[in-house]
XYZ file of C-alpha atoms in Angstrom:
223
model
C 128.239 -79.269 -277.050
C 130.706 -82.071 -277.130
C 130.902 -81.831 -273.232
C 127.346 -81.290 -272.320
C 126.509 -84.586 -271.287
C 129.643 -84.613 -268.770
C 128.609 -81.395 -267.704
C 124.999 -82.748 -266.977
C 126.335 -85.868 -265.086
C 128.664 -83.729 -262.965
C 126.099 -80.720 -262.265
C 124.734 -81.197 -258.324
C 123.422 -78.790 -255.881
C 125.274 -76.581 -253.272
C 123.530 -78.501 -250.600
C 124.590 -81.820 -252.056
C 128.114 -80.509 -252.690
C 128.350 -79.503 -248.933
C 126.894 -82.936 -247.997
C 130.186 -84.671 -249.318
C 132.203 -82.652 -246.541
C 132.778 -85.145 -243.664
C 134.469 -84.137 -239.944
C 138.069 -83.779 -240.005
C 138.146 -82.416 -243.697
C 140.391 -79.894 -245.057
C 138.807 -77.371 -247.680
C 140.624 -75.164 -249.755
C 138.931 -72.102 -251.271
C 139.731 -69.866 -254.239
C 141.416 -66.923 -253.479
C 139.681 -63.192 -253.358
C 136.859 -63.250 -256.077
C 137.318 -67.027 -256.671
C 135.727 -68.121 -253.326
C 132.851 -69.755 -253.536
C 129.230 -68.458 -252.402
C 126.647 -70.680 -252.678
C 128.676 -73.697 -251.315
C 129.709 -71.820 -248.616
C 126.844 -70.895 -247.629
C 125.370 -74.658 -247.656
C 128.412 -75.769 -245.653
C 127.670 -73.087 -242.951
C 124.067 -74.700 -242.645
C 125.723 -77.900 -241.213
C 127.904 -76.323 -238.883
C 126.238 -78.015 -235.918
C 126.861 -81.464 -237.379
C 130.394 -81.499 -238.853
C 133.437 -81.396 -236.235
C 136.925 -80.261 -237.003
C 136.708 -78.878 -240.277
C 139.144 -76.783 -241.485
C 138.849 -74.168 -244.250
C 141.912 -72.006 -245.561
C 140.781 -68.808 -247.570
C 142.677 -65.859 -249.034
C 140.404 -62.802 -248.593
C 136.840 -62.921 -250.214
C 134.531 -63.617 -247.049
C 131.226 -61.799 -246.636
C 130.526 -62.339 -242.993
C 127.039 -61.064 -243.847
C 126.141 -63.904 -245.199
C 127.363 -66.472 -242.763
C 127.339 -64.517 -239.606
C 125.301 -66.849 -237.691
C 126.939 -70.065 -238.742
C 130.462 -68.751 -237.357
C 132.260 -70.788 -234.686
C 133.954 -69.124 -232.091
C 134.487 -72.361 -230.562
C 136.489 -73.785 -233.349
C 134.924 -76.795 -232.584
C 133.079 -76.898 -235.885
C 134.644 -74.817 -238.315
C 138.255 -73.114 -238.055
C 138.788 -70.508 -240.269
C 142.393 -69.746 -241.525
C 143.540 -67.069 -244.235
C 146.496 -66.533 -246.494
C 145.772 -62.809 -246.380
C 143.884 -60.707 -244.418
C 141.343 -58.137 -245.943
C 138.735 -56.130 -243.690
C 136.539 -58.563 -243.093
C 139.073 -60.932 -242.270
C 140.653 -58.742 -239.586
C 137.221 -57.768 -237.810
C 136.929 -61.771 -237.701
C 140.177 -62.335 -236.270
C 139.817 -59.603 -233.841
C 136.712 -61.814 -232.630
C 138.600 -64.806 -232.489
C 137.188 -66.543 -235.540
C 140.093 -66.036 -238.115
C 143.449 -66.960 -238.197
C 146.118 -65.768 -239.859
C 148.220 -68.484 -241.898
C 151.744 -66.759 -242.715
C 153.091 -66.988 -246.253
C 155.010 -65.203 -248.718
C 152.260 -64.615 -251.436
C 154.333 -65.076 -254.690
C 155.208 -68.598 -253.163
C 151.719 -69.466 -252.637
C 151.377 -71.945 -255.373
C 154.564 -73.481 -254.289
C 153.682 -74.158 -250.818
C 150.406 -75.477 -251.965
C 152.164 -77.977 -254.521
C 154.430 -78.937 -251.734
C 154.151 -81.236 -248.887
C 154.162 -78.532 -246.236
C 150.505 -78.090 -246.748
C 147.565 -80.790 -247.053
C 144.102 -80.582 -248.174
C 141.197 -82.726 -248.917
C 138.373 -80.361 -251.046
C 139.472 -77.466 -253.436
C 136.245 -75.223 -254.041
C 136.472 -72.161 -256.802
C 134.095 -69.884 -258.490
C 134.753 -69.797 -262.041
C 133.129 -68.501 -265.432
C 130.824 -70.925 -267.338
C 132.263 -73.690 -269.219
C 133.369 -72.884 -272.777
C 132.748 -74.947 -275.836
C 136.320 -76.892 -275.570
C 135.162 -77.904 -271.885
C 137.320 -75.477 -270.124
C 136.436 -72.871 -267.206
C 138.447 -69.925 -266.768
C 139.678 -68.685 -263.611
C 138.702 -65.520 -264.141
C 140.783 -62.573 -262.412
C 141.873 -64.953 -259.316
C 144.430 -67.065 -261.372
C 147.200 -66.911 -258.691
C 147.253 -70.602 -257.599
C 144.342 -71.809 -259.099
C 145.647 -74.739 -261.346
C 147.815 -76.216 -258.576
C 145.015 -76.067 -256.005
C 142.863 -78.326 -258.608
C 145.224 -80.758 -259.032
C 146.356 -81.492 -255.304
C 142.706 -81.855 -254.024
C 141.391 -85.286 -253.200
C 137.823 -83.666 -254.441
C 137.793 -80.617 -257.120
C 134.110 -78.662 -256.857
C 133.872 -75.724 -259.612
C 130.888 -73.262 -258.918
C 129.835 -71.427 -261.613
C 129.310 -67.767 -261.844
C 128.167 -65.911 -264.879
C 129.570 -62.995 -263.517
C 133.331 -64.117 -263.490
C 134.845 -62.933 -266.531
C 136.769 -65.205 -268.885
C 140.114 -63.883 -268.547
C 142.792 -65.582 -270.846
C 146.264 -65.873 -269.375
C 148.310 -67.982 -271.944
C 148.757 -70.895 -269.768
C 147.243 -72.320 -266.188
C 144.026 -70.102 -266.522
C 141.656 -72.506 -266.934
C 140.410 -76.384 -265.702
C 139.178 -78.636 -267.905
C 135.957 -80.622 -267.520
C 137.523 -83.927 -267.658
C 139.777 -83.232 -264.238
C 136.615 -81.672 -262.424
C 134.799 -83.997 -259.573
C 131.563 -81.776 -259.372
C 129.652 -78.646 -260.617
C 127.439 -75.970 -258.767
C 125.491 -73.851 -261.057
C 125.370 -70.798 -258.529
C 123.040 -68.116 -257.734
C 125.453 -65.732 -260.046
C 125.919 -63.329 -256.887
C 127.759 -59.962 -258.253
C 131.515 -60.136 -257.583
C 132.703 -57.932 -254.611
C 134.003 -54.291 -255.416
C 135.725 -51.804 -253.931
C 133.711 -48.715 -252.725
C 135.083 -45.345 -254.776
C 138.384 -43.949 -253.703
C 137.843 -40.761 -250.942
C 139.587 -37.421 -252.265
C 143.067 -37.609 -251.352
C 143.626 -35.354 -248.013
C 146.556 -32.556 -248.095
C 149.141 -35.303 -246.681
C 148.284 -37.789 -248.878
C 148.924 -34.699 -252.117
C 152.207 -33.811 -250.476
C 153.412 -37.561 -250.161
C 152.349 -37.999 -253.944
C 154.117 -34.671 -255.227
C 157.242 -36.228 -253.286
C 156.618 -39.435 -254.868
C 156.294 -38.196 -258.161
C 159.409 -36.368 -258.052
C 161.403 -39.908 -258.198
C 159.507 -41.376 -260.913
C 161.143 -41.300 -264.288
C 159.613 -41.320 -268.200
C 158.637 -44.764 -268.806
C 158.888 -46.284 -265.412
C 157.518 -49.474 -264.620
C 155.153 -49.008 -261.061
C 154.099 -52.132 -258.768
C 151.045 -51.444 -256.747
C 150.613 -53.766 -254.002
C 147.350 -55.515 -252.761
C 147.073 -54.037 -249.374
């Protein structure tokens, strides 16, 4: 591969990547399934030696992995999220997560503006292709804008992240990347099977179906 040498030169361990973080740094994580795993664990182990590190994410947190490193004092780490999933809400209720208000459709504009500042961006991506591109997979929301605005860009490669072509802004080239982590290929988070609908839910669906004409386009929310 043409880019194999550059790939090897930029490849570092999760521990080495986490060691680049300094007190006072502001870190932005990839949204949802783009949230890094190995880097986050390595950074969590450095909690007691770092101060005032601010981490902004958008769901995808797995408290089971980093429970012992969470910082209710916010002296070391302060977590905030653009979008609360169930895990984020539970952390918020325990004083360990803050909500960062935003209109989700404007997230890319917010990150690219002067309103939001960060030093390091870290995201899970698919393996590099033969043209030197890493696909953002199913989390191509504000990924490219986040990559462009970071002082340091770190990618965490996960073999389980599918390559998702989107026409534009769906991948990042190795020439624009500072460091690459070959992750432990943890399985992507999945939703539990939906339970059988209740009587009330069936009644609601019956009422809504009457309002939906043939060839309708339906938008389903992420909440």
